[in-house]
Amino acid sequence: MAMVVEANVHQLVPYDVSMKSESHKRRRDSSADQYANCEEDKADAMIRAKDIQANLAPEFPSIIKHMVPSNVTGGFCLNLGRKFCDAHLQEEDTTIFLEGEGGKSYPTKYLARKSGLSGGWRCFAIDHNLKGGDIVVFHLVNPTTFKVYIARVNGSQNENGALGLLKLEACVKPMNCISDAVHVENLSKGGEELKNKPLLLDNPEENSEKNMVIHVTDLGTRSFHSENESEDLGFEITDGIRLSESVVDFKEVKSFNDFDILVNGLVINCELSKRLQIKYYELCCSQKSFLHEHLLDGLNCKLVAGMLAETINIADAIRASKLTTSQNDFATWENTLKSFQGLGMNVGFLLARLGRLVTLSDKSKRVKVATLERVNAEMERRSLEAKLLEVKETMNRLDFEIETLEMNSENLGRVFEKMATAHW
């Protein structure tokens, strides 16, 4: 029986090793295939991007950018390259418009010293579902407008449509002019024919009552969806944030209707509720300036909005505070405001008010402590007075006793002498 068991064991060992080896080999092969496919997709996207660029009007400069995670997630910033910017873009910060394949124009903030796009690029990237690895072609059709074409790393259908549109535009209209609608006949290049159907190329807001956006998914096919559907697709609606047309001095703000919260060239009013906007306007009016005017450059808009909201909450809490408010609350408000002040917020007047309230609160609390101490001292005084009275009574009794004894001391002497000399 023991020999049989041993034989079975020896038979199983090489079988298991073989299966594991085969499994590891399949996993390695699978990983290698996935890596190879990924590299092929990237190479294919670059080929399609260069094909798009080759069909652009040569009199206008263009540049190809490979999307990396920092371009399409997190910070949402895009560097266009110092050489290209110095050669073709303005030397100072300005607004540059990105026109997508659907015709919609997106205002963005161009930072000359950083040779890149900041505010507004995030909205464009999200609306066009840009991913890391996608290739984007920027065509500078006028000094402040890029037409943008996307070669996606995971497919070519949209790019085929974009390339078809590009060739169509070259035949139908100049590069710096967009027609109301173009009727296409027999447009086919690896796709179905599109006959006598209008292809909208201008701003969709002027062509649809529902702000419909066109997406060319293949030659000869079109799909529409409302911008309101972006929430269903998991996108964040950012249309409320817009670029400011100009920098407004607070002296020019005559009423709440003129009041805009400007951060990094973007108006972020939509990040705060109407109630918070009004309260912040009142705080700014009290200081005759924008409290956030000197914030550090480049702070995230949502972070700034959160700072403003918290500043308003602390201001309300300060005005609602009582003598009984906890010292821990005062300390928390002070630390928070000092942090905001370090980032450039004008909250010195709140800190000054808070400091005075803390001083008054300390005095109030000291009055209570002193009152308690006086009560204790009074009780101790009364105790001491009672003891003093008792001591006085004792002294009076002893004085009387001493006086009585002194009066009888002579008689006591004679009696003592008589007693001492008496006969036995």
Tab-separated table of C-alpha atoms in Angstrom, residues 37-409:
chain	number	residue	atom	x	y	z
A	37	ASN	CA	-1.537	45.557	-29.614
A	38	CYS	CA	-1.191	48.709	-27.517
A	39	GLU	CA	1.923	49.761	-29.417
A	40	GLU	CA	0.191	49.025	-32.706
A	41	ASP	CA	-2.778	51.188	-31.655
A	42	LYS	CA	-0.459	54.064	-30.772
A	43	ALA	CA	1.408	53.768	-34.053
A	44	ASP	CA	-1.877	53.571	-35.964
A	45	ALA	CA	-3.226	56.679	-34.186
A	46	MET	CA	-0.059	58.615	-35.054
A	47	ILE	CA	-0.348	57.563	-38.725
A	48	ARG	CA	-3.954	58.755	-38.821
A	49	ALA	CA	-2.978	62.041	-37.110
A	50	LYS	CA	-0.252	62.667	-39.692
A	51	ASP	CA	-2.730	61.817	-42.460
A	52	ILE	CA	-5.097	64.465	-41.033
A	53	GLN	CA	-2.259	66.988	-40.798
A	54	ALA	CA	-1.239	66.294	-44.385
A	55	ASN	CA	-4.706	67.298	-45.573
A	56	LEU	CA	-4.729	70.608	-43.681
A	57	ALA	CA	-4.352	73.894	-45.548
A	58	PRO	CA	-0.571	74.416	-45.611
A	59	GLU	CA	-0.800	78.210	-45.261
A	60	PHE	CA	-1.858	77.762	-41.638
A	61	PRO	CA	0.583	76.219	-39.080
A	62	SER	CA	-0.319	73.031	-37.254
A	63	ILE	CA	1.111	70.894	-34.476
A	64	ILE	CA	0.563	67.299	-33.306
A	65	LYS	CA	0.348	66.612	-29.567
A	66	HIS	CA	0.374	63.172	-27.909
A	67	MET	CA	-1.977	63.164	-24.899
A	68	VAL	CA	-0.439	62.096	-21.586
A	69	PRO	CA	-2.371	61.636	-18.306
A	70	SER	CA	-1.567	65.167	-17.054
A	71	ASN	CA	-3.216	66.586	-20.192
A	72	VAL	CA	-6.547	64.804	-19.730
A	73	THR	CA	-6.863	64.139	-15.974
A	74	GLY	CA	-5.998	65.887	-12.732
A	75	GLY	CA	-4.413	69.236	-13.571
A	76	PHE	CA	-5.753	69.378	-17.147
A	77	CYS	CA	-2.928	71.469	-18.593
A	78	LEU	CA	-1.501	71.321	-22.108
A	79	ASN	CA	1.946	72.523	-23.186
A	80	LEU	CA	2.080	73.458	-26.870
A	81	GLY	CA	5.851	73.738	-27.064
A	82	ARG	CA	7.994	76.862	-26.730
A	83	LYS	CA	9.189	76.801	-30.350
A	84	PHE	CA	5.680	76.667	-31.866
A	85	CYS	CA	4.303	79.308	-29.484
A	86	ASP	CA	7.168	81.739	-30.061
A	87	ALA	CA	6.762	81.380	-33.798
A	88	HIS	CA	2.981	81.591	-34.151
A	89	LEU	CA	1.203	82.728	-30.949
A	90	GLN	CA	1.001	86.035	-29.118
A	91	GLU	CA	3.617	87.077	-26.577
A	92	GLU	CA	1.114	87.902	-23.823
A	93	ASP	CA	-1.624	85.933	-22.093
A	94	THR	CA	-4.822	85.852	-24.117
A	95	THR	CA	-7.936	83.848	-24.939
A	96	ILE	CA	-7.543	81.114	-27.549
A	97	PHE	CA	-10.566	79.301	-28.957
A	98	LEU	CA	-10.567	75.572	-29.706
A	99	GLU	CA	-13.042	74.521	-32.375
A	100	GLY	CA	-13.920	70.833	-32.180
A	101	GLU	CA	-15.071	68.545	-34.960
A	102	GLY	CA	-18.704	69.292	-34.106
A	103	GLY	CA	-18.197	73.011	-34.683
A	104	LYS	CA	-18.540	74.084	-31.046
A	105	SER	CA	-16.013	76.698	-29.933
A	106	TYR	CA	-14.325	76.432	-26.503
A	107	PRO	CA	-12.579	79.491	-24.994
A	108	THR	CA	-9.323	78.633	-23.219
A	109	LYS	CA	-6.748	80.638	-21.299
A	110	TYR	CA	-3.371	80.811	-23.090
A	111	LEU	CA	-0.455	81.387	-20.696
A	112	ALA	CA	2.397	82.818	-22.759
A	113	ARG	CA	5.130	82.299	-20.176
A	114	LYS	CA	4.146	78.627	-19.848
A	115	SER	CA	3.543	78.124	-23.591
A	116	GLY	CA	0.331	76.263	-22.852
A	117	LEU	CA	-3.406	76.186	-22.349
A	118	SER	CA	-4.999	76.255	-18.902
A	119	GLY	CA	-8.557	77.396	-18.095
A	120	GLY	CA	-11.062	76.020	-20.593
A	121	TRP	CA	-8.873	73.137	-21.793
A	122	ARG	CA	-10.418	70.906	-19.113
A	123	CYS	CA	-13.912	71.480	-20.502
A	124	PHE	CA	-12.739	70.673	-24.052
A	125	ALA	CA	-10.911	67.504	-22.944
A	126	ILE	CA	-13.908	66.206	-20.974
A	127	ASP	CA	-16.487	67.026	-23.650
A	128	HIS	CA	-14.374	65.232	-26.273
A	129	ASN	CA	-13.619	62.291	-23.955
A	130	LEU	CA	-9.860	62.581	-24.500
A	131	LYS	CA	-7.772	59.736	-23.093
A	132	GLY	CA	-4.079	59.185	-22.515
A	133	GLY	CA	-2.501	58.022	-25.772
A	134	ASP	CA	-4.865	59.929	-28.077
A	135	ILE	CA	-3.199	62.085	-30.728
A	136	VAL	CA	-4.563	65.615	-31.206
A	137	VAL	CA	-3.874	67.835	-34.229
A	138	PHE	CA	-4.083	71.601	-33.632
A	139	HIS	CA	-4.558	73.760	-36.761
A	140	LEU	CA	-4.060	77.494	-36.174
A	141	VAL	CA	-6.603	78.978	-38.621
A	142	ASN	CA	-6.277	82.498	-37.165
A	143	PRO	CA	-4.105	84.059	-34.437
A	144	THR	CA	-6.514	83.065	-31.646
A	145	THR	CA	-8.331	79.990	-33.017
A	146	PHE	CA	-7.288	76.361	-33.345
A	147	LYS	CA	-9.320	73.820	-35.265
A	148	VAL	CA	-8.804	70.544	-33.449
A	149	TYR	CA	-8.821	66.993	-34.873
A	150	ILE	CA	-8.513	63.852	-32.752
A	151	ALA	CA	-6.921	60.518	-33.683
A	152	ARG	CA	-7.973	58.136	-30.928
A	153	VAL	CA	-5.700	55.357	-29.806
A	154	ASN	CA	-8.566	52.865	-29.495
A	155	GLY	CA	-10.255	53.186	-32.881
A	156	SER	CA	-10.345	54.945	-36.209
A	157	GLN	CA	-14.019	55.445	-37.017
A	158	ASN	CA	-14.230	58.974	-35.654
A	159	GLU	CA	-10.920	59.868	-37.274
A	160	ASN	CA	-12.120	58.614	-40.649
A	161	GLY	CA	-15.127	60.875	-40.257
A	162	ALA	CA	-12.882	63.767	-39.215
A	163	LEU	CA	-10.623	63.194	-42.206
A	164	GLY	CA	-13.666	63.080	-44.489
A	165	LEU	CA	-14.942	66.342	-43.008
A	166	LEU	CA	-11.504	67.865	-43.434
A	167	LYS	CA	-11.351	66.965	-47.112
A	168	LEU	CA	-14.912	68.132	-47.549
A	169	GLU	CA	-14.169	71.523	-45.973
A	170	ALA	CA	-11.142	72.005	-48.207
A	171	CYS	CA	-13.403	71.626	-51.242
A	172	VAL	CA	-16.433	73.582	-50.069
A	173	LYS	CA	-15.161	76.586	-48.040
A	174	PRO	CA	-12.048	78.550	-47.016
A	175	MET	CA	-10.287	77.518	-43.813
A	176	ASN	CA	-11.320	80.641	-41.909
A	177	CYS	CA	-15.014	80.544	-42.845
A	178	ILE	CA	-17.760	78.126	-41.690
A	179	SER	CA	-20.915	77.751	-43.786
A	180	ASP	CA	-24.410	77.227	-42.384
A	181	ALA	CA	-24.811	73.740	-43.857
A	182	VAL	CA	-23.225	71.571	-46.533
A	183	HIS	CA	-25.101	69.038	-48.620
A	184	VAL	CA	-22.942	66.070	-49.522
A	185	GLU	CA	-23.482	63.565	-52.311
A	186	ASN	CA	-21.742	60.235	-52.662
A	187	LEU	CA	-19.095	60.867	-49.998
A	188	SER	CA	-17.537	57.450	-49.536
A	189	LYS	CA	-14.152	56.266	-48.469
A	190	GLY	CA	-14.456	52.925	-46.748
A	191	GLY	CA	-17.990	53.832	-45.545
A	192	GLU	CA	-21.609	54.131	-46.705
A	193	GLU	CA	-22.796	56.861	-49.066
A	194	LEU	CA	-24.246	60.051	-47.654
A	195	LYS	CA	-26.784	61.461	-50.113
A	196	ASN	CA	-28.504	64.835	-49.946
A	197	LYS	CA	-28.244	65.087	-46.148
A	198	PRO	CA	-27.103	68.304	-44.439
A	199	LEU	CA	-23.909	68.094	-42.392
A	200	LEU	CA	-23.871	70.926	-39.839
A	201	LEU	CA	-20.454	72.496	-39.435
A	202	ASP	CA	-21.181	75.724	-37.586
A	203	ASN	CA	-21.857	76.450	-33.936
A	204	PRO	CA	-24.584	74.009	-32.896
A	205	GLU	CA	-26.098	76.605	-30.563
A	206	GLU	CA	-27.193	78.546	-33.681
A	207	ASN	CA	-28.634	75.495	-35.428
A	208	SER	CA	-30.630	73.665	-32.795
A	209	GLU	CA	-33.202	74.634	-30.215
A	210	LYS	CA	-31.839	71.967	-27.856
A	211	ASN	CA	-28.118	72.726	-28.237
A	212	MET	CA	-27.544	69.498	-30.109
A	213	VAL	CA	-23.937	68.508	-30.741
A	214	ILE	CA	-22.972	66.594	-33.871
A	215	HIS	CA	-20.589	63.627	-33.678
A	216	VAL	CA	-19.475	62.052	-36.933
A	217	THR	CA	-19.046	58.380	-36.107
A	218	ASP	CA	-18.528	57.116	-39.647
A	219	LEU	CA	-18.747	58.315	-43.215
A	220	GLY	CA	-22.380	58.726	-44.032
A	221	THR	CA	-23.673	58.391	-40.463
A	222	ARG	CA	-24.429	60.975	-37.780
A	223	SER	CA	-25.391	60.695	-34.157
A	224	PHE	CA	-26.761	63.468	-31.988
A	225	HIS	CA	-27.125	63.926	-28.268
A	226	SER	CA	-28.096	66.837	-26.115
A	227	GLU	CA	-25.495	68.488	-23.929
A	228	ASN	CA	-27.844	67.736	-21.020
A	229	GLU	CA	-26.996	64.052	-21.476
A	230	SER	CA	-23.419	64.633	-20.358
A	231	GLU	CA	-24.438	63.790	-16.805
A	232	ASP	CA	-25.661	60.378	-17.920
A	233	LEU	CA	-22.333	59.746	-19.632
A	234	GLY	CA	-20.443	60.418	-16.432
A	235	PHE	CA	-19.103	63.822	-17.521
A	236	GLU	CA	-18.944	66.803	-15.208
A	237	ILE	CA	-20.923	69.778	-16.515
A	238	THR	CA	-18.457	72.692	-16.575
A	239	ASP	CA	-20.228	75.093	-18.942
A	240	GLY	CA	-20.985	77.362	-15.968
A	241	ILE	CA	-17.298	78.322	-15.725
A	242	ARG	CA	-16.452	80.782	-18.474
A	243	LEU	CA	-13.577	82.961	-19.516
A	244	SER	CA	-13.682	86.583	-18.474
A	245	GLU	CA	-13.739	89.125	-21.255
A	246	SER	CA	-11.689	91.567	-19.193
A	247	VAL	CA	-10.266	92.148	-15.728
A	248	VAL	CA	-12.679	94.307	-13.714
A	249	ASP	CA	-11.509	96.593	-10.925
A	250	PHE	CA	-13.756	96.468	-7.864
A	251	LYS	CA	-14.340	100.211	-8.186
A	252	GLU	CA	-16.257	99.457	-11.376
A	253	VAL	CA	-18.664	97.119	-9.536
A	254	LYS	CA	-21.759	99.206	-8.874
A	255	SER	CA	-24.172	96.430	-7.851
A	256	PHE	CA	-24.420	92.689	-7.338
A	257	ASN	CA	-25.360	92.280	-11.011
A	258	ASP	CA	-21.895	93.595	-11.944
A	259	PHE	CA	-20.154	91.254	-9.509
A	260	ASP	CA	-18.127	88.364	-10.983
A	261	ILE	CA	-15.692	86.108	-9.112
A	262	LEU	CA	-12.628	85.925	-11.361
A	263	VAL	CA	-9.904	83.288	-10.802
A	264	ASN	CA	-7.061	82.680	-13.277
A	265	GLY	CA	-9.049	84.434	-15.979
A	266	LEU	CA	-12.163	82.316	-15.341
A	267	VAL	CA	-15.504	83.440	-13.919
A	268	ILE	CA	-16.427	80.853	-11.256
A	269	ASN	CA	-19.729	82.289	-9.995
A	270	CYS	CA	-21.425	78.951	-10.737
A	271	GLU	CA	-19.260	77.220	-8.099
A	272	LEU	CA	-21.090	79.114	-5.330
A	273	SER	CA	-24.787	79.249	-4.563
A	274	LYS	CA	-26.622	82.549	-5.050
A	275	ARG	CA	-26.787	83.005	-1.253
A	276	LEU	CA	-23.009	82.588	-0.912
A	277	GLN	CA	-22.396	84.899	-3.881
A	278	ILE	CA	-24.467	87.646	-2.224
A	279	LYS	CA	-22.712	87.186	1.126
A	280	TYR	CA	-19.296	87.247	-0.543
A	281	TYR	CA	-20.302	90.386	-2.448
A	282	GLU	CA	-21.226	92.035	0.869
A	283	LEU	CA	-17.877	91.071	2.401
A	284	CYS	CA	-16.020	92.490	-0.614
A	285	CYS	CA	-18.072	95.687	-0.413
A	286	SER	CA	-17.117	96.082	3.249
A	287	GLN	CA	-13.431	96.089	2.228
A	288	LYS	CA	-13.980	97.809	-1.149
A	289	SER	CA	-11.981	95.095	-2.926
A	290	PHE	CA	-12.113	91.468	-4.054
A	291	LEU	CA	-10.943	89.418	-1.082
A	292	HIS	CA	-9.413	86.802	-3.429
A	293	GLU	CA	-7.688	89.349	-5.669
A	294	HIS	CA	-4.164	88.469	-4.504
A	295	LEU	CA	-4.481	84.678	-4.312
A	296	LEU	CA	-1.534	82.661	-5.592
A	297	ASP	CA	-1.680	82.040	-9.332
A	298	GLY	CA	-2.719	78.606	-10.559
A	299	LEU	CA	-4.921	77.535	-7.638
A	300	ASN	CA	-7.679	75.103	-8.600
A	301	CYS	CA	-11.034	76.843	-9.148
A	302	LYS	CA	-12.899	74.424	-6.865
A	303	LEU	CA	-10.292	74.935	-4.138
A	304	VAL	CA	-10.759	78.709	-4.389
A	305	ALA	CA	-14.545	78.312	-4.325
A	306	GLY	CA	-14.215	76.173	-1.205
A	307	MET	CA	-12.012	78.805	0.434
A	308	LEU	CA	-14.539	81.529	-0.341
A	309	ALA	CA	-17.412	79.441	1.022
A	310	GLU	CA	-15.490	78.659	4.221
A	311	THR	CA	-14.514	82.323	4.632
A	312	ILE	CA	-18.195	83.269	4.407
A	313	ASN	CA	-19.144	80.572	6.929
A	314	ILE	CA	-16.495	81.766	9.382
A	315	ALA	CA	-17.616	85.382	8.934
A	316	ASP	CA	-21.187	84.330	9.733
A	317	ALA	CA	-19.994	82.299	12.725
A	318	ILE	CA	-18.011	85.263	14.048
A	319	ARG	CA	-21.066	87.518	13.861
A	320	ALA	CA	-23.198	84.886	15.600
A	321	SER	CA	-20.652	84.136	18.354
A	322	LYS	CA	-21.400	84.696	22.054
A	323	LEU	CA	-19.369	85.161	25.202
A	324	THR	CA	-20.076	81.504	25.844
A	325	THR	CA	-18.525	80.384	22.515
A	326	SER	CA	-15.849	77.764	23.031
A	327	GLN	CA	-12.214	78.792	22.873
A	328	ASN	CA	-11.652	75.759	20.618
A	329	ASP	CA	-14.045	77.259	18.058
A	330	PHE	CA	-12.202	80.573	18.122
A	331	ALA	CA	-8.884	78.756	17.674
A	332	THR	CA	-10.206	76.715	14.722
A	333	TRP	CA	-11.504	79.811	12.941
A	334	GLU	CA	-8.236	81.637	13.542
A	335	ASN	CA	-6.073	78.788	12.188
A	336	THR	CA	-8.275	78.419	9.095
A	337	LEU	CA	-8.209	82.137	8.305
A	338	LYS	CA	-4.433	82.285	8.783
A	339	SER	CA	-4.079	79.405	6.290
A	340	PHE	CA	-6.198	81.301	3.746
A	341	GLN	CA	-4.187	84.456	4.413
A	342	GLY	CA	-1.018	82.521	3.615
A	343	LEU	CA	-2.471	81.717	0.178
A	344	GLY	CA	-3.220	85.387	-0.487
A	345	MET	CA	-6.806	85.835	0.745
A	346	ASN	CA	-7.611	89.230	2.246
A	347	VAL	CA	-9.000	88.059	5.586
A	348	GLY	CA	-7.023	90.367	7.859
A	349	PHE	CA	-10.169	92.240	8.889
A	350	LEU	CA	-11.791	88.967	9.979
A	351	LEU	CA	-8.701	87.995	11.982
A	352	ALA	CA	-8.687	91.444	13.612
A	353	ARG	CA	-12.345	91.146	14.583
A	354	LEU	CA	-11.764	87.610	15.833
A	355	GLY	CA	-8.790	88.777	17.911
A	356	ARG	CA	-10.846	91.476	19.605
A	357	LEU	CA	-13.653	89.029	20.338
A	358	VAL	CA	-11.189	86.535	21.801
A	359	THR	CA	-9.786	89.292	24.031
A	360	LEU	CA	-13.268	90.235	25.228
A	361	SER	CA	-14.123	86.595	25.705
A	362	ASP	CA	-10.969	86.113	27.778
A	363	LYS	CA	-11.867	89.146	29.902
A	364	SER	CA	-15.374	87.820	30.397
A	365	LYS	CA	-14.054	84.463	31.460
A	366	ARG	CA	-11.509	86.189	33.762
A	367	VAL	CA	-14.361	88.120	35.435
A	368	LYS	CA	-16.087	84.829	36.200
A	369	VAL	CA	-12.882	83.317	37.551
A	370	ALA	CA	-12.134	86.392	39.659
A	371	THR	CA	-15.685	86.436	41.006
A	372	LEU	CA	-15.348	82.811	42.064
A	373	GLU	CA	-11.990	83.494	43.676
A	374	ARG	CA	-13.477	86.434	45.606
A	375	VAL	CA	-16.301	84.266	46.891
A	376	ASN	CA	-13.765	81.735	48.125
A	377	ALA	CA	-11.721	84.502	49.743
A	378	GLU	CA	-14.837	85.892	51.434
A	379	MET	CA	-15.663	82.464	52.819
A	380	GLU	CA	-12.123	82.106	54.111
A	381	ARG	CA	-12.314	85.607	55.675
A	382	ARG	CA	-15.512	84.719	57.491
A	383	SER	CA	-13.930	81.527	58.741
A	384	LEU	CA	-10.947	83.453	59.985
A	385	GLU	CA	-13.202	86.062	61.620
A	386	ALA	CA	-15.063	83.312	63.479
A	387	LYS	CA	-11.763	81.911	64.713
A	388	LEU	CA	-10.612	85.397	65.720
A	389	LEU	CA	-13.792	85.938	67.724
A	390	GLU	CA	-13.226	82.661	69.487
A	391	VAL	CA	-9.666	83.651	70.307
A	392	LYS	CA	-10.831	87.015	71.658
A	393	GLU	CA	-13.345	85.328	73.934
A	394	THR	CA	-10.634	83.047	75.231
A	395	MET	CA	-8.365	85.996	75.882
A	396	ASN	CA	-11.121	87.895	77.709
A	397	ARG	CA	-11.829	84.893	79.942
A	398	LEU	CA	-8.146	84.514	80.749
A	399	ASP	CA	-7.839	88.245	81.501
A	400	PHE	CA	-10.712	88.063	83.992
A	401	GLU	CA	-9.241	84.994	85.614
A	402	ILE	CA	-5.820	86.629	85.946
A	403	GLU	CA	-7.306	89.804	87.406
A	404	THR	CA	-9.287	87.833	90.008
A	405	LEU	CA	-6.245	85.847	91.019
A	406	GLU	CA	-4.129	88.991	91.413
A	407	MET	CA	-6.711	90.529	93.741
A	408	ASN	CA	-6.622	87.478	96.044
A	409	SER	CA	-2.868	86.949	95.841
